[in-house]
Short mmCIF file of C-alpha atoms in Angstrom, two decimals:
data_model
loop_
_atom_site.label_atom_id
_atom_site.label_comp_id
_atom_site.label_asym_id
_atom_site.label_seq_id
_atom_site.Cartn_x
_atom_site.Cartn_y
_atom_site.Cartn_z
CA MET A 1 3.26 -13.40 -16.80
CA LEU A 2 5.29 -10.66 -17.85
CA PRO A 3 8.27 -10.95 -20.34
CA GLU A 4 11.47 -11.22 -17.96
CA LYS A 5 12.75 -7.91 -19.56
CA LEU A 6 9.44 -5.88 -18.36
CA SER A 7 9.15 -7.92 -14.77
CA THR A 8 12.63 -7.63 -13.82
CA ASN A 9 13.92 -4.49 -15.54
CA PHE A 10 11.60 -2.01 -17.13
CA THR A 11 8.63 -2.20 -14.72
CA SER A 12 11.01 -2.43 -11.57
CA LEU A 13 12.60 0.32 -9.74
CA CYS A 14 16.33 -1.07 -10.06
CA GLN A 15 18.54 1.25 -8.04
CA GLY A 16 20.31 3.99 -9.58
CA GLN A 17 18.56 3.60 -12.65
CA GLU A 18 16.05 5.95 -14.16
CA ARG A 19 12.64 4.78 -14.70
CA LEU A 20 9.36 6.37 -16.40
CA ALA A 21 6.66 6.39 -13.69
CA ILE A 22 3.28 7.53 -12.46
CA ILE A 23 3.47 9.69 -9.51
CA VAL A 24 0.68 9.47 -6.88
CA GLU A 25 1.12 12.51 -4.69
CA MET A 26 -0.80 13.13 -1.45
CA THR A 27 -0.82 15.62 1.49
CA VAL A 28 -1.74 13.87 4.53
CA GLU A 29 -2.54 15.64 7.89
CA ALA A 30 -1.41 14.40 11.01
CA SER A 31 -4.81 12.93 11.74
CA GLY A 32 -4.57 10.91 8.55
CA ALA A 33 -6.97 13.07 6.23
CA VAL A 34 -5.81 13.36 2.83
CA THR A 35 -6.22 16.84 2.16
CA ALA A 36 -4.84 17.04 -1.68
CA SER A 37 -3.61 14.84 -4.17
CA ASP A 38 -2.53 14.48 -8.09
CA LEU A 39 -1.33 12.37 -10.37
CA TYR A 40 1.58 13.02 -13.11
CA ARG A 41 4.37 11.31 -15.02
CA ALA A 42 7.82 11.76 -14.00
CA LEU A 43 11.30 10.33 -14.21
CA VAL A 44 12.63 8.64 -10.96
CA VAL A 45 15.74 7.21 -9.70
CA ASN A 46 15.57 4.69 -6.82
CA ARG A 47 18.87 5.75 -4.45
CA ALA A 48 18.60 2.81 -2.36
CA LYS A 49 17.52 -0.71 -2.57
CA LEU A 50 16.29 -1.94 0.90
CA ALA A 51 14.66 -5.34 2.18
CA TYR A 52 11.25 -5.52 4.01
CA ASN A 53 12.72 -7.51 6.75
CA GLY A 54 15.63 -5.14 7.64
CA VAL A 55 13.59 -2.21 7.33
CA ALA A 56 11.06 -3.63 9.81
CA ARG A 57 13.59 -4.59 12.40
CA TRP A 58 15.14 -1.19 12.16
CA LEU A 59 11.58 0.64 12.50
CA GLU A 60 11.16 -1.66 15.45
CA GLY A 61 14.39 -1.09 17.03
CA ALA A 62 15.77 -4.53 16.85
CA ALA A 63 18.53 -4.04 14.26
CA ALA A 64 20.84 -1.44 12.98
CA ALA A 65 20.11 0.31 9.68
CA ALA A 66 21.38 -1.48 6.58
CA PRO A 67 24.61 0.11 4.76
CA ALA A 68 22.45 1.12 1.80
CA GLN A 69 20.17 2.95 4.02
CA LEU A 70 23.05 4.97 5.85
CA ALA A 71 24.56 5.68 2.27
CA VAL A 72 21.93 8.15 1.47
CA ASP A 73 21.49 11.40 3.37
CA GLY A 74 18.13 11.99 5.22
CA LEU A 75 16.63 8.47 4.29
CA ASP A 76 16.45 7.34 7.63
CA ARG A 77 14.35 10.22 8.66
CA GLN A 78 12.16 9.70 5.47
CA LEU A 79 11.60 6.13 6.27
CA ARG A 80 10.36 7.49 9.83
CA ILE A 81 7.98 9.87 8.54
CA GLN A 82 6.52 7.42 5.85
CA ASP A 83 6.21 4.94 8.82
CA SER A 84 4.21 7.70 10.70
CA VAL A 85 2.21 8.65 7.79
CA ALA A 86 1.27 4.86 6.97
CA GLN A 87 0.28 4.35 10.56
CA ALA A 88 -2.17 7.59 10.28
CA LEU A 89 -3.69 6.43 7.02
CA LYS A 90 -4.33 2.98 8.51
CA ARG A 91 -6.18 4.58 11.59
CA VAL A 92 -8.40 6.38 9.02
CA ARG A 93 -9.47 3.46 7.29
CA GLN A 94 -10.00 1.72 10.33
CA ALA A 95 -12.20 4.47 11.36
CA HIS A 96 -14.36 4.00 8.38
CA GLY A 97 -14.73 0.55 8.90
CA ALA A 98 -11.59 -1.36 7.28
CA LEU A 99 -11.16 -4.82 7.90
CA ASP A 100 -7.45 -5.84 8.99
CA LEU A 101 -7.12 -9.32 7.58
CA ASP A 102 -3.98 -11.17 8.45
CA SER A 103 -2.61 -13.37 5.81
CA VAL A 104 0.71 -15.33 5.81
CA GLU A 105 2.52 -15.73 2.01
CA PRO A 106 4.55 -18.87 1.99
CA THR A 107 8.00 -18.37 0.76
CA PRO A 108 9.61 -21.00 -1.35
CA VAL A 109 13.27 -22.49 -0.02
CA PHE A 110 15.31 -24.17 -2.86
CA GLU A 111 18.16 -26.10 -2.95
CA GLY A 112 19.77 -25.61 -6.32
CA GLU A 113 16.84 -25.43 -8.70
CA ARG A 114 14.70 -27.81 -6.64
CA LEU A 115 11.91 -26.56 -4.07
CA THR A 116 12.41 -28.32 -0.90
CA ASP A 117 9.98 -26.10 1.21
CA LEU A 118 7.55 -23.64 1.83
CA ARG A 119 7.80 -21.56 4.90
CA PRO A 120 5.25 -18.82 6.15
CA ASP A 121 6.42 -15.13 5.81
CA PRO A 122 4.40 -13.16 8.42
CA GLY A 123 3.62 -9.47 7.43
CA ASN A 124 5.93 -6.68 9.20
CA ARG A 125 5.86 -3.16 9.78
CA ALA A 126 7.72 -2.46 6.51
CA ARG A 127 5.40 -4.66 4.44
CA GLN A 128 2.24 -2.63 5.99
CA LEU A 129 3.94 0.49 5.22
CA ILE A 130 4.04 -0.22 1.57
CA GLU A 131 0.61 -1.87 1.58
CA ASP A 132 -1.00 1.25 3.46
CA PHE A 133 0.57 3.55 0.87
CA MET A 134 -0.80 1.26 -2.08
CA ILE A 135 -4.22 1.48 -0.74
CA ALA A 136 -4.31 5.21 -0.52
CA ALA A 137 -2.72 5.25 -3.79
CA ASN A 138 -5.32 3.16 -5.31
CA SER A 139 -8.16 5.06 -3.83
CA ILE A 140 -6.56 8.78 -5.00
CA THR A 141 -6.02 7.12 -8.63
CA ALA A 142 -9.62 5.73 -8.73
CA ALA A 143 -10.99 9.15 -7.75
CA PHE A 144 -8.49 10.94 -10.15
CA LEU A 145 -10.04 8.93 -12.99
CA ALA A 146 -13.92 9.01 -11.89
CA ALA A 147 -13.48 12.81 -11.71
CA ARG A 148 -12.19 13.17 -15.57
CA GLY A 149 -15.14 10.80 -16.66
CA MET A 150 -12.42 8.11 -17.75
CA PRO A 151 -13.56 4.41 -18.29
CA VAL A 152 -11.85 2.27 -15.80
CA LEU A 153 -12.19 -1.45 -14.60
CA ARG A 154 -13.43 -1.96 -11.29
CA ARG A 155 -14.20 -5.14 -9.04
CA VAL A 156 -18.11 -5.16 -7.83
CA LEU A 157 -18.95 -6.84 -4.90
CA PRO A 158 -22.58 -8.34 -4.61
CA THR A 159 -24.93 -6.98 -1.63
CA PRO A 160 -24.08 -9.04 1.38
CA ARG A 161 -26.66 -11.49 2.44
CA ARG A 162 -28.70 -10.69 5.47
CA TRP A 163 -27.34 -7.19 5.58
CA ASP A 164 -30.22 -6.45 8.46
CA ARG A 165 -28.22 -9.05 10.62
CA ILE A 166 -24.77 -7.47 10.12
CA VAL A 167 -26.41 -4.07 10.86
CA ALA A 168 -27.85 -5.41 14.16
CA LEU A 169 -24.70 -7.29 14.97
CA ALA A 170 -22.85 -3.92 14.62
CA SER A 171 -25.46 -1.98 16.61
CA ALA A 172 -24.57 -4.69 19.36
CA LEU A 173 -21.03 -3.77 19.26
CA GLY A 174 -21.69 -0.16 19.31
CA ASP A 175 -21.23 0.73 15.53
CA VAL A 176 -23.71 2.21 13.19
CA LEU A 177 -24.09 1.05 9.75
CA PRO A 178 -26.38 2.34 6.94
CA ASP A 179 -29.45 0.42 6.40
CA THR A 180 -28.81 -0.01 2.69
CA PRO A 181 -24.89 -1.08 2.06
CA SER A 182 -23.02 1.55 -0.25
CA ALA A 183 -19.53 0.74 -1.52
CA ARG A 184 -19.40 4.22 -3.09
CA ARG A 185 -20.59 5.76 0.06
CA SER A 186 -17.64 4.13 2.03
CA ALA A 187 -15.34 5.19 -0.89
CA SER A 188 -16.06 8.47 -0.75
CA SER A 189 -15.93 9.03 2.97
CA TRP A 190 -12.44 7.68 3.02
CA CYS A 191 -10.94 9.74 -0.07
CA GLY A 192 -12.45 12.64 1.75
CA ALA A 193 -10.47 11.78 4.62
CA GLY A 194 -4.76 11.58 5.31
CA SER A 195 3.36 15.28 5.37
CA LEU A 196 3.95 15.03 2.02
CA THR A 197 4.90 11.68 0.39
CA LEU A 198 5.33 10.31 -3.38
CA SER A 199 4.83 6.76 -4.28
CA ALA A 200 6.10 5.94 -7.68
CA PHE A 201 4.73 3.44 -9.95
CA PRO A 202 6.63 2.45 -13.10
CA THR A 203 4.85 2.59 -16.31
#
């Protein structure tokens, strides 16, 4: 949908190249609670181009680190920290009622320029790490804009049908839901709740 010069260059964190970005900075406690956050502009440089599958196997102890990973001093330790923080963030979301939906994205297989197959590409720990930080960054960005009275586009969901039945089912499983559904209440409780990490988004 974007011109190739944008989608594969200016908006991509290409290795070794400077990019203008919006930084989402968050301070996350060991419990997974986000205790401070900020947004600001910066110039960033991606020092290593890594593959999801390779990082996932390394995090799980099933493979050695990739050469690009070893070439950057301290990167392996940083990845371990980020993985730990991502897991903590996920636990907080789940404690606030987040649903963990497992969706499999198809990966196209080509022979030359001809599409020959679509193969399932299940999620892995490295992909989940990015997803966890993206969710946190989105929540922080929404709160940042709201606090400054800035207009934003938001997805509005209708009130679930038979909410009373959902409340009853949750109660039978030992959980307590409010009498009236409130997306704002759920969002604010999560945002108030997550070591230091930076997420860079090219502008």
